[in-house]
mmCIF file of C-alpha atoms and ligand atoms in Angstrom:
data_model
loop_
_atom_site.group_PDB
_atom_site.id
_atom_site.type_symbol
_atom_site.label_atom_id
_atom_site.label_comp_id
_atom_site.label_asym_id
_atom_site.label_seq_id
_atom_site.Cartn_x
_atom_site.Cartn_y
_atom_site.Cartn_z
ATOM 1 C CA MET A 273 54.918 -89.663 10.836
ATOM 2 C CA MET A 274 57.523 -87.287 9.126
ATOM 3 C CA ARG A 275 59.663 -85.739 11.662
ATOM 4 C CA SER A 276 59.132 -81.707 11.518
ATOM 5 C CA LYS A 277 61.934 -79.611 10.183
ATOM 6 C CA ILE A 278 62.556 -76.866 12.106
ATOM 7 C CA LEU A 279 65.560 -73.787 12.158
ATOM 8 C CA VAL A 280 66.241 -72.400 15.086
ATOM 9 C CA THR A 281 67.765 -68.856 14.347
ATOM 10 C CA ARG A 282 70.234 -67.832 17.150
ATOM 11 C CA GLU A 283 71.980 -69.541 20.094
ATOM 12 C CA VAL A 284 69.309 -70.449 22.488
ATOM 13 C CA PHE A 285 69.658 -72.839 26.024
ATOM 14 C CA ASP A 286 70.535 -76.542 25.576
ATOM 15 C CA ASP A 287 67.459 -78.216 27.063
ATOM 16 C CA THR A 288 65.332 -75.588 24.603
ATOM 17 C CA LEU A 289 67.231 -77.462 21.878
ATOM 18 C CA ALA A 290 66.536 -81.256 23.385
ATOM 19 C CA PHE A 291 63.045 -80.226 24.343
ATOM 20 C CA LEU A 292 62.799 -79.472 20.146
ATOM 21 C CA ALA A 293 64.856 -82.622 19.455
ATOM 22 C CA GLN A 294 62.360 -84.820 21.212
ATOM 23 C CA SER A 295 59.448 -84.337 18.239
ATOM 24 C CA CYS A 296 61.729 -82.224 15.325
ATOM 25 C CA GLU A 297 64.916 -82.095 13.024
ATOM 26 C CA VAL A 298 66.882 -79.076 14.153
ATOM 27 C CA GLU A 299 68.815 -77.257 12.391
ATOM 28 C CA SER A 300 70.230 -74.540 15.282
ATOM 29 C CA ASN A 301 72.955 -71.714 15.380
ATOM 30 C CA GLN A 302 75.170 -72.292 18.560
ATOM 31 C CA ALA A 303 77.753 -70.778 17.024
ATOM 32 C CA ASP A 304 75.319 -67.824 17.049
ATOM 33 C CA ALA A 305 76.526 -66.518 13.918
ATOM 34 C CA ALA A 306 74.278 -63.820 12.432
ATOM 35 C CA PHE A 307 72.486 -64.523 9.115
ATOM 36 C CA SER A 308 72.462 -62.381 6.634
ATOM 37 C CA PRO A 309 68.605 -62.291 4.517
ATOM 38 C CA GLU A 310 69.867 -63.662 2.289
ATOM 39 C CA GLU A 311 71.750 -67.050 4.149
ATOM 40 C CA LEU A 312 68.198 -66.932 6.617
ATOM 41 C CA ALA A 313 66.194 -67.809 3.409
ATOM 42 C CA ARG A 314 68.316 -70.513 2.080
ATOM 43 C CA ARG A 315 68.621 -72.272 5.677
ATOM 44 C CA LEU A 316 64.646 -71.912 6.140
ATOM 45 C CA ALA A 317 63.933 -72.833 2.880
ATOM 46 C CA GLY A 318 62.310 -76.681 3.091
ATOM 47 C CA LYS A 319 61.584 -75.510 7.073
ATOM 48 C CA ASP A 320 57.862 -76.305 8.337
ATOM 49 C CA GLY A 321 59.152 -73.908 11.495
ATOM 50 C CA MET A 322 61.608 -71.414 12.780
ATOM 51 C CA VAL A 323 62.121 -69.857 16.446
ATOM 52 C CA CYS A 324 63.904 -67.208 16.025
ATOM 53 C CA CYS A 325 64.366 -63.672 17.893
ATOM 54 C CA LEU A 326 63.851 -59.815 17.721
ATOM 55 C CA THR A 327 66.725 -59.724 15.558
ATOM 56 C CA ASP A 328 65.185 -61.804 12.070
ATOM 57 C CA ALA A 329 63.072 -59.634 10.001
ATOM 58 C CA ILE A 330 60.343 -62.086 9.291
ATOM 59 C CA ASP A 331 58.901 -60.262 5.978
ATOM 60 C CA ALA A 332 57.027 -60.815 2.682
ATOM 61 C CA LYS A 333 59.799 -61.468 0.904
ATOM 62 C CA LEU A 334 61.785 -64.266 3.078
ATOM 63 C CA LEU A 335 58.329 -66.385 3.193
ATOM 64 C CA ALA A 336 58.271 -66.353 -0.342
ATOM 65 C CA ALA A 337 61.401 -68.030 -0.321
ATOM 66 C CA CYS A 338 60.263 -70.403 2.319
ATOM 67 C CA PRO A 339 56.543 -71.987 1.513
ATOM 68 C CA ARG A 340 57.153 -75.080 3.668
ATOM 69 C CA LEU A 341 57.027 -72.487 6.584
ATOM 70 C CA LYS A 342 53.791 -73.366 8.950
ATOM 71 C CA ALA A 343 54.814 -71.490 11.921
ATOM 72 C CA VAL A 344 57.069 -69.096 13.095
ATOM 73 C CA ALA A 345 58.152 -68.999 17.161
ATOM 74 C CA ASN A 346 59.363 -65.617 18.049
ATOM 75 C CA ILE A 347 61.405 -65.463 21.330
ATOM 76 C CA ALA A 348 59.985 -62.211 22.957
ATOM 77 C CA VAL A 349 57.187 -60.825 23.507
ATOM 78 C CA GLY A 350 57.275 -57.206 20.787
ATOM 79 C CA TYR A 351 57.081 -58.704 18.279
ATOM 80 C CA ASN A 352 57.369 -55.428 15.417
ATOM 81 C CA ASN A 353 60.147 -57.949 13.330
ATOM 82 C CA ILE A 354 57.483 -59.936 11.779
ATOM 83 C CA ASP A 355 54.696 -59.168 9.055
ATOM 84 C CA VAL A 356 51.873 -60.851 10.591
ATOM 85 C CA ALA A 357 49.633 -60.105 8.078
ATOM 86 C CA ALA A 358 52.411 -61.389 5.468
ATOM 87 C CA CYS A 359 52.335 -64.582 7.613
ATOM 88 C CA SER A 360 48.212 -65.103 8.041
ATOM 89 C CA ALA A 361 48.218 -64.327 4.232
ATOM 90 C CA ARG A 362 50.505 -67.624 3.657
ATOM 91 C CA GLY A 363 49.178 -70.028 6.936
ATOM 92 C CA VAL A 364 52.038 -69.363 8.814
ATOM 93 C CA MET A 365 51.493 -69.266 12.452
ATOM 94 C CA VAL A 366 53.001 -66.634 14.692
ATOM 95 C CA THR A 367 53.483 -67.095 18.114
ATOM 96 C CA ASN A 368 55.481 -64.799 20.700
ATOM 97 C CA THR A 369 56.381 -64.651 24.328
ATOM 98 C CA PRO A 370 54.073 -63.392 26.915
ATOM 99 C CA GLY A 371 53.561 -63.248 30.634
ATOM 100 C CA VAL A 372 57.205 -64.822 31.545
ATOM 101 C CA LEU A 373 59.168 -61.728 31.209
ATOM 102 C CA ASP A 374 56.871 -59.279 32.981
ATOM 103 C CA ASP A 375 58.547 -59.271 36.786
ATOM 104 C CA SER A 376 61.734 -59.029 35.061
ATOM 105 C CA THR A 377 61.397 -56.393 32.865
ATOM 106 C CA ALA A 378 59.484 -53.825 34.685
ATOM 107 C CA ASP A 379 62.343 -54.564 37.425
ATOM 108 C CA PHE A 380 65.042 -53.532 34.711
ATOM 109 C CA ALA A 381 62.440 -50.523 34.007
ATOM 110 C CA TRP A 382 62.711 -49.657 37.834
ATOM 111 C CA ALA A 383 66.181 -50.121 37.172
ATOM 112 C CA LEU A 384 67.250 -47.447 34.707
ATOM 113 C CA LEU A 385 64.760 -44.954 36.276
ATOM 114 C CA LEU A 386 66.435 -45.297 39.955
ATOM 115 C CA ALA A 387 70.071 -45.016 37.763
ATOM 116 C CA ALA A 388 69.201 -42.384 36.015
ATOM 117 C CA ALA A 389 67.644 -40.393 39.109
ATOM 118 C CA ARG A 390 70.953 -40.961 41.182
ATOM 119 C CA ARG A 391 73.077 -41.146 38.377
ATOM 120 C CA VAL A 392 74.236 -44.113 39.499
ATOM 121 C CA ALA A 393 75.992 -44.703 35.933
ATOM 122 C CA GLU A 394 77.972 -41.691 35.603
ATOM 123 C CA LEU A 395 78.969 -41.856 39.396
ATOM 124 C CA ASP A 396 79.939 -45.246 38.855
ATOM 125 C CA ALA A 397 82.287 -43.923 35.375
ATOM 126 C CA THR A 398 83.831 -41.092 37.633
ATOM 127 C CA LEU A 399 85.375 -43.265 40.389
ATOM 128 C CA ARG A 400 86.450 -45.746 37.772
ATOM 129 C CA ALA A 401 87.889 -42.512 35.968
ATOM 130 C CA GLY A 402 90.095 -41.703 39.956
ATOM 131 C CA ASN A 403 87.856 -38.393 39.696
ATOM 132 C CA TRP A 404 86.749 -38.807 43.344
ATOM 133 C CA THR A 405 89.020 -36.597 45.040
ATOM 134 C CA HIS A 406 86.784 -35.194 47.962
ATOM 135 C CA TRP A 407 83.517 -35.462 49.515
ATOM 136 C CA GLN A 408 81.067 -31.774 49.450
ATOM 137 C CA LEU A 409 77.505 -31.092 50.782
ATOM 138 C CA LYS A 410 76.464 -30.210 46.585
ATOM 139 C CA GLN A 411 78.178 -32.833 44.887
ATOM 140 C CA TRP A 412 76.927 -35.404 42.410
ATOM 141 C CA MET A 413 72.998 -34.847 43.400
ATOM 142 C CA GLY A 414 70.024 -36.383 41.760
ATOM 143 C CA VAL A 415 66.066 -36.365 42.051
ATOM 144 C CA ASP A 416 64.201 -38.410 44.934
ATOM 145 C CA ILE A 417 61.659 -41.425 43.153
ATOM 146 C CA HIS A 418 59.582 -41.575 46.308
ATOM 147 C CA GLY A 419 56.447 -39.558 46.340
ATOM 148 C CA ALA A 420 57.336 -38.248 42.668
ATOM 149 C CA THR A 421 54.351 -38.674 39.670
ATOM 150 C CA LEU A 422 54.966 -42.011 38.033
ATOM 151 C CA GLY A 423 53.758 -41.348 34.258
ATOM 152 C CA ILE A 424 52.990 -45.310 32.291
ATOM 153 C CA ILE A 425 52.366 -44.939 28.478
ATOM 154 C CA GLY A 426 51.524 -48.706 27.701
ATOM 155 C CA MET A 427 49.824 -50.194 30.362
ATOM 156 C CA GLY A 428 49.832 -54.064 29.616
ATOM 157 C CA ARG A 429 51.116 -56.981 31.336
ATOM 158 C CA ILE A 430 54.797 -54.938 32.441
ATOM 159 C CA GLY A 431 52.974 -51.312 32.460
ATOM 160 C CA GLN A 432 50.875 -53.119 35.197
ATOM 161 C CA ALA A 433 54.257 -54.713 36.897
ATOM 162 C CA ILE A 434 56.022 -51.421 36.572
ATOM 163 C CA ALA A 435 52.717 -49.686 38.900
ATOM 164 C CA ARG A 436 52.871 -52.412 41.390
ATOM 165 C CA ARG A 437 56.375 -51.733 42.266
ATOM 166 C CA ALA A 438 55.549 -47.831 42.283
ATOM 167 C CA ALA A 439 53.667 -48.705 45.760
ATOM 168 C CA GLY A 440 56.516 -49.125 47.896
ATOM 169 C CA PHE A 441 57.883 -45.838 46.034
ATOM 170 C CA ASP A 442 54.704 -44.141 47.582
ATOM 171 C CA MET A 443 54.838 -42.926 44.325
ATOM 172 C CA PRO A 444 51.024 -42.181 42.585
ATOM 173 C CA VAL A 445 50.482 -43.127 38.927
ATOM 174 C CA LEU A 446 49.617 -42.296 35.937
ATOM 175 C CA TYR A 447 49.018 -44.005 32.838
ATOM 176 C CA CYS A 448 48.143 -43.911 29.271
ATOM 177 C CA ASN A 449 46.631 -47.246 27.454
ATOM 178 C CA ARG A 450 44.278 -47.727 24.751
ATOM 179 C CA LYS A 451 42.076 -49.212 26.867
ATOM 180 C CA ARG A 452 41.058 -47.859 30.257
ATOM 181 C CA LEU A 453 41.720 -50.485 32.831
ATOM 182 C CA ASP A 454 38.665 -51.587 35.432
ATOM 183 C CA ALA A 455 38.464 -49.199 38.489
ATOM 184 C CA ASP A 456 39.559 -51.553 41.115
ATOM 185 C CA LEU A 457 42.813 -52.571 39.440
ATOM 186 C CA GLU A 458 43.135 -48.845 38.858
ATOM 187 C CA LYS A 459 42.408 -48.544 42.770
ATOM 188 C CA ARG A 460 45.006 -51.454 43.317
ATOM 189 C CA LEU A 461 47.867 -49.531 41.157
ATOM 190 C CA ASN A 462 46.926 -46.255 42.493
ATOM 191 C CA ALA A 463 46.440 -45.316 38.726
ATOM 192 C CA ALA A 464 44.835 -42.612 37.175
ATOM 193 C CA TRP A 465 43.907 -42.909 33.486
ATOM 194 C CA VAL A 466 44.825 -39.736 31.658
ATOM 195 C CA SER A 467 45.510 -38.271 28.157
ATOM 196 C CA LYS A 468 48.976 -38.386 26.803
ATOM 197 C CA ASP A 469 49.476 -34.613 26.861
ATOM 198 C CA GLU A 470 48.492 -34.680 30.834
ATOM 199 C CA LEU A 471 50.686 -37.243 31.681
ATOM 200 C CA LEU A 472 53.219 -35.739 29.952
ATOM 201 C CA ALA A 473 53.075 -32.118 31.485
ATOM 202 C CA ARG A 474 52.037 -33.777 34.960
ATOM 203 C CA ALA A 475 54.696 -36.885 35.524
ATOM 204 C CA ASP A 476 58.159 -36.623 37.304
ATOM 205 C CA PHE A 477 59.469 -39.995 35.960
ATOM 206 C CA VAL A 478 57.994 -41.212 32.047
ATOM 207 C CA VAL A 479 58.060 -44.930 31.468
ATOM 208 C CA LEU A 480 57.465 -46.381 27.705
ATOM 209 C CA GLN A 481 56.022 -49.717 27.397
ATOM 210 C CA LEU A 482 53.809 -50.068 24.598
ATOM 211 C CA PRO A 483 54.324 -52.274 21.280
ATOM 212 C CA TYR A 484 55.716 -50.503 18.745
ATOM 213 C CA SER A 485 53.977 -50.306 15.424
ATOM 214 C CA LYS A 486 52.896 -47.758 12.384
ATOM 215 C CA GLU A 487 50.791 -45.899 15.242
ATOM 216 C CA THR A 488 53.227 -45.472 17.649
ATOM 217 C CA HIS A 489 56.434 -44.308 16.035
ATOM 218 C CA HIS A 490 58.010 -41.803 17.406
ATOM 219 C CA LEU A 491 55.456 -41.276 20.022
ATOM 220 C CA ILE A 492 58.054 -39.455 21.768
ATOM 221 C CA GLY A 493 59.329 -36.461 19.955
ATOM 222 C CA ALA A 494 60.379 -32.953 20.149
ATOM 223 C CA ALA A 495 56.668 -31.604 20.924
ATOM 224 C CA GLU A 496 56.137 -34.209 22.884
ATOM 225 C CA LEU A 497 59.851 -34.191 24.896
ATOM 226 C CA ALA A 498 58.890 -30.077 24.823
ATOM 227 C CA ARG A 499 55.245 -31.220 27.107
ATOM 228 C CA MET A 500 57.420 -32.799 29.777
ATOM 229 C CA LYS A 501 58.733 -30.988 33.215
ATOM 230 C CA PRO A 502 61.803 -29.797 32.358
ATOM 231 C CA THR A 503 63.178 -31.629 36.150
ATOM 232 C CA ALA A 504 61.398 -35.355 34.583
ATOM 233 C CA ILE A 505 63.463 -38.118 33.409
ATOM 234 C CA LEU A 506 62.438 -40.556 30.402
ATOM 235 C CA VAL A 507 63.046 -44.406 30.519
ATOM 236 C CA ASN A 508 61.900 -46.557 27.543
ATOM 237 C CA THR A 509 61.617 -50.286 27.827
ATOM 238 C CA ALA A 510 59.677 -50.388 24.900
ATOM 239 C CA ARG A 511 61.045 -51.031 21.517
ATOM 240 C CA GLY A 512 63.651 -47.817 19.904
ATOM 241 C CA GLY A 513 61.737 -45.930 17.411
ATOM 242 C CA VAL A 514 58.734 -45.598 19.721
ATOM 243 C CA VAL A 515 61.156 -42.217 20.729
ATOM 244 C CA ASP A 516 62.900 -40.506 18.415
ATOM 245 C CA ASP A 517 66.136 -40.479 19.205
ATOM 246 C CA ALA A 518 67.550 -37.152 18.064
ATOM 247 C CA ALA A 519 64.611 -35.655 19.398
ATOM 248 C CA LEU A 520 66.156 -36.607 22.804
ATOM 249 C CA ILE A 521 69.513 -36.303 22.492
ATOM 250 C CA GLU A 522 68.832 -32.585 21.617
ATOM 251 C CA ALA A 523 66.210 -32.138 24.826
ATOM 252 C CA LEU A 524 68.686 -33.476 26.856
ATOM 253 C CA GLY A 525 72.352 -32.233 25.940
ATOM 254 C CA ALA A 526 70.014 -28.560 25.943
ATOM 255 C CA GLY A 527 68.621 -29.228 29.809
ATOM 256 C CA ARG A 528 65.093 -29.389 28.812
ATOM 257 C CA LEU A 529 64.761 -32.822 30.142
ATOM 258 C CA ARG A 530 66.315 -34.396 32.882
ATOM 259 C CA ALA A 531 67.534 -37.443 32.216
ATOM 260 C CA ALA A 532 67.050 -40.851 30.539
ATOM 261 C CA GLY A 533 67.592 -44.615 30.702
ATOM 262 C CA LEU A 534 67.332 -46.407 27.931
ATOM 263 C CA ASP A 535 67.311 -49.867 26.533
ATOM 264 C CA VAL A 536 66.150 -50.168 22.833
ATOM 265 C CA TYR A 537 66.975 -47.188 20.525
ATOM 266 C CA GLU A 538 66.825 -46.725 16.528
ATOM 267 C CA GLY A 539 68.356 -48.510 14.561
ATOM 268 C CA GLU A 540 69.732 -51.196 17.022
ATOM 269 C CA PRO A 541 72.394 -51.677 17.978
ATOM 270 C CA LYS A 542 74.371 -49.131 15.958
ATOM 271 C CA LEU A 543 73.380 -45.920 18.543
ATOM 272 C CA HIS A 544 73.207 -42.374 17.437
ATOM 273 C CA PRO A 545 76.507 -41.086 18.394
ATOM 274 C CA GLY A 546 74.831 -38.529 20.097
ATOM 275 C CA PHE A 547 74.075 -40.236 22.978
ATOM 276 C CA LEU A 548 77.480 -41.007 23.596
ATOM 277 C CA LYS A 549 78.550 -37.648 24.482
ATOM 278 C CA LEU A 550 75.773 -37.234 27.364
ATOM 279 C CA LYS A 551 75.755 -37.794 31.028
ATOM 280 C CA ASN A 552 72.433 -37.741 31.849
ATOM 281 C CA ALA A 553 71.515 -40.477 29.695
ATOM 282 C CA VAL A 554 71.615 -44.401 31.274
ATOM 283 C CA LEU A 555 72.732 -46.469 28.566
ATOM 284 C CA ALA A 556 72.007 -50.510 28.211
ATOM 285 C CA PRO A 557 72.258 -52.732 25.358
ATOM 286 C CA HIS A 558 68.273 -54.258 25.195
ATOM 287 C CA VAL A 559 68.741 -56.208 27.829
ATOM 288 C CA ALA A 560 65.174 -55.718 30.333
ATOM 289 C CA SER A 561 64.527 -59.186 29.820
ATOM 290 C CA SER A 562 67.628 -60.946 30.551
ATOM 291 C CA THR A 563 67.945 -62.953 33.809
ATOM 292 C CA GLU A 564 69.332 -66.446 33.684
ATOM 293 C CA ALA A 565 65.580 -67.625 34.292
ATOM 294 C CA THR A 566 63.874 -65.406 32.121
ATOM 295 C CA ARG A 567 65.614 -65.893 29.010
ATOM 296 C CA ALA A 568 65.685 -69.769 29.907
ATOM 297 C CA ARG A 569 61.699 -69.541 30.253
ATOM 298 C CA MET A 570 61.224 -67.183 26.897
ATOM 299 C CA ALA A 571 63.317 -70.261 24.627
ATOM 300 C CA MET A 572 61.137 -72.908 26.473
ATOM 301 C CA THR A 573 57.893 -70.954 26.099
ATOM 302 C CA ALA A 574 58.648 -70.449 21.591
ATOM 303 C CA ALA A 575 59.778 -73.658 21.207
ATOM 304 C CA LYS A 576 57.077 -75.018 23.256
ATOM 305 C CA ASN A 577 54.482 -73.009 21.301
ATOM 306 C CA LEU A 578 56.139 -74.040 18.035
ATOM 307 C CA VAL A 579 56.178 -77.843 18.665
ATOM 308 C CA ALA A 580 52.750 -77.401 19.714
ATOM 309 C CA ALA A 581 52.016 -75.948 15.870
ATOM 310 C CA LEU A 582 54.131 -78.572 14.675
ATOM 311 C CA ALA A 583 51.816 -81.124 16.121
ATOM 312 C CA GLY A 584 48.267 -79.754 14.224
ATOM 313 C CA GLY A 585 47.505 -77.629 17.755
ATOM 314 C CA THR A 586 46.805 -74.606 18.383
ATOM 315 C CA PRO A 587 49.823 -73.082 20.453
ATOM 316 C CA PRO A 588 49.150 -71.151 23.147
ATOM 317 C CA ASN A 589 50.446 -68.164 22.449
ATOM 318 C CA LEU A 590 49.132 -67.660 18.742
ATOM 319 C CA LEU A 591 48.999 -64.256 17.329
ATOM 320 C CA ASN A 592 47.027 -64.595 14.524
ATOM 321 C CA PRO A 593 44.202 -67.341 14.746
ATOM 322 C CA GLU A 594 43.397 -65.929 11.198
ATOM 323 C CA SER A 595 46.266 -67.586 9.950
ATOM 324 C CA ARG A 596 44.563 -71.238 10.361
ATOM 325 C CA GLN A 597 41.672 -69.819 7.568
ATOM 326 C CA SER A 598 43.575 -69.247 4.734
ATOM 327 C CA SER A 599 43.593 -72.010 2.350
ATOM 328 C CA ARG A 600 47.134 -72.020 1.237
ATOM 329 C CA PRO A 601 47.468 -75.184 -0.670
ATOM 330 C CA ARG A 602 50.240 -76.785 0.939
HETATM 331 C C1 GLV B 178 62.411 -57.561 24.383
HETATM 332 O O1 GLV B 178 62.062 -56.589 23.455
HETATM 333 C C2 GLV B 178 60.517 -58.756 24.155
HETATM 334 O O2 GLV B 178 59.847 -57.659 23.230
HETATM 335 O O3 GLV B 178 60.328 -59.483 24.519
#
């Protein structure tokens, strides 16, 4: 049998490559050089499958240049970098990595929440600059986390993992989600399903953990920020574009919002320069799932999805079963 030819677009772990090499002819990018769209198209032409990352745009133009492609395995749970409808139309299977990163991502949402509330990044920078000269009672006061109300927008697997951690801080949870959770789960999470407006008005901490799409673009803009309490803190571990960054910078700068903890940005890895001037924003470079164990699990999950797809099976995390119905000539 002919071995499938595949492209791995970014550096992965040695055992990910070893697993892929058991059944595929692998072109990898262990030097982690960023491919331009043209170079990606050139390398992918003639390949049967790819392991890619959220930095790779998989769109109709790329697909048109790669007629052999049968499967795209994203190393991420979010897949807004992939035009899934265009893949389905060409009979290209798309997979993601749900489940394996829930707890690590939830841990990091809490790291940002705690850091923003207690000003950890600002304090660290102050001490490194040699600016701690004396102790004062009213110095660098933060805001209490315990007992405050936690609002979660996007109550999927990761949102629920964030909610579970709230019990340790005695925090009631409000949540928005397209679907309401079942009553048992709501009870276990001490969580109430409310409208977005109610959540924004009542929550002391608002955590965003929902997918990015046309529908969720600028879900949090000037009007939504104005609904939040001026003492509230916003955490975004979802995707850039869910928040209108310019509006957030404006609100943080004017003191209309206490602070923010951010892992994702519009146009990342470029940052809106306004963020750099704000002491009340804790900034991280899209790393919420980045622990050694979880990133390894994500890469292996993508590799297993791709191998299953190319073997003619149904990959465990197939996002577009409709791709199997496409009668594209091969
Ligand atoms: C990371 O952002 C992911 O979607 O897994």
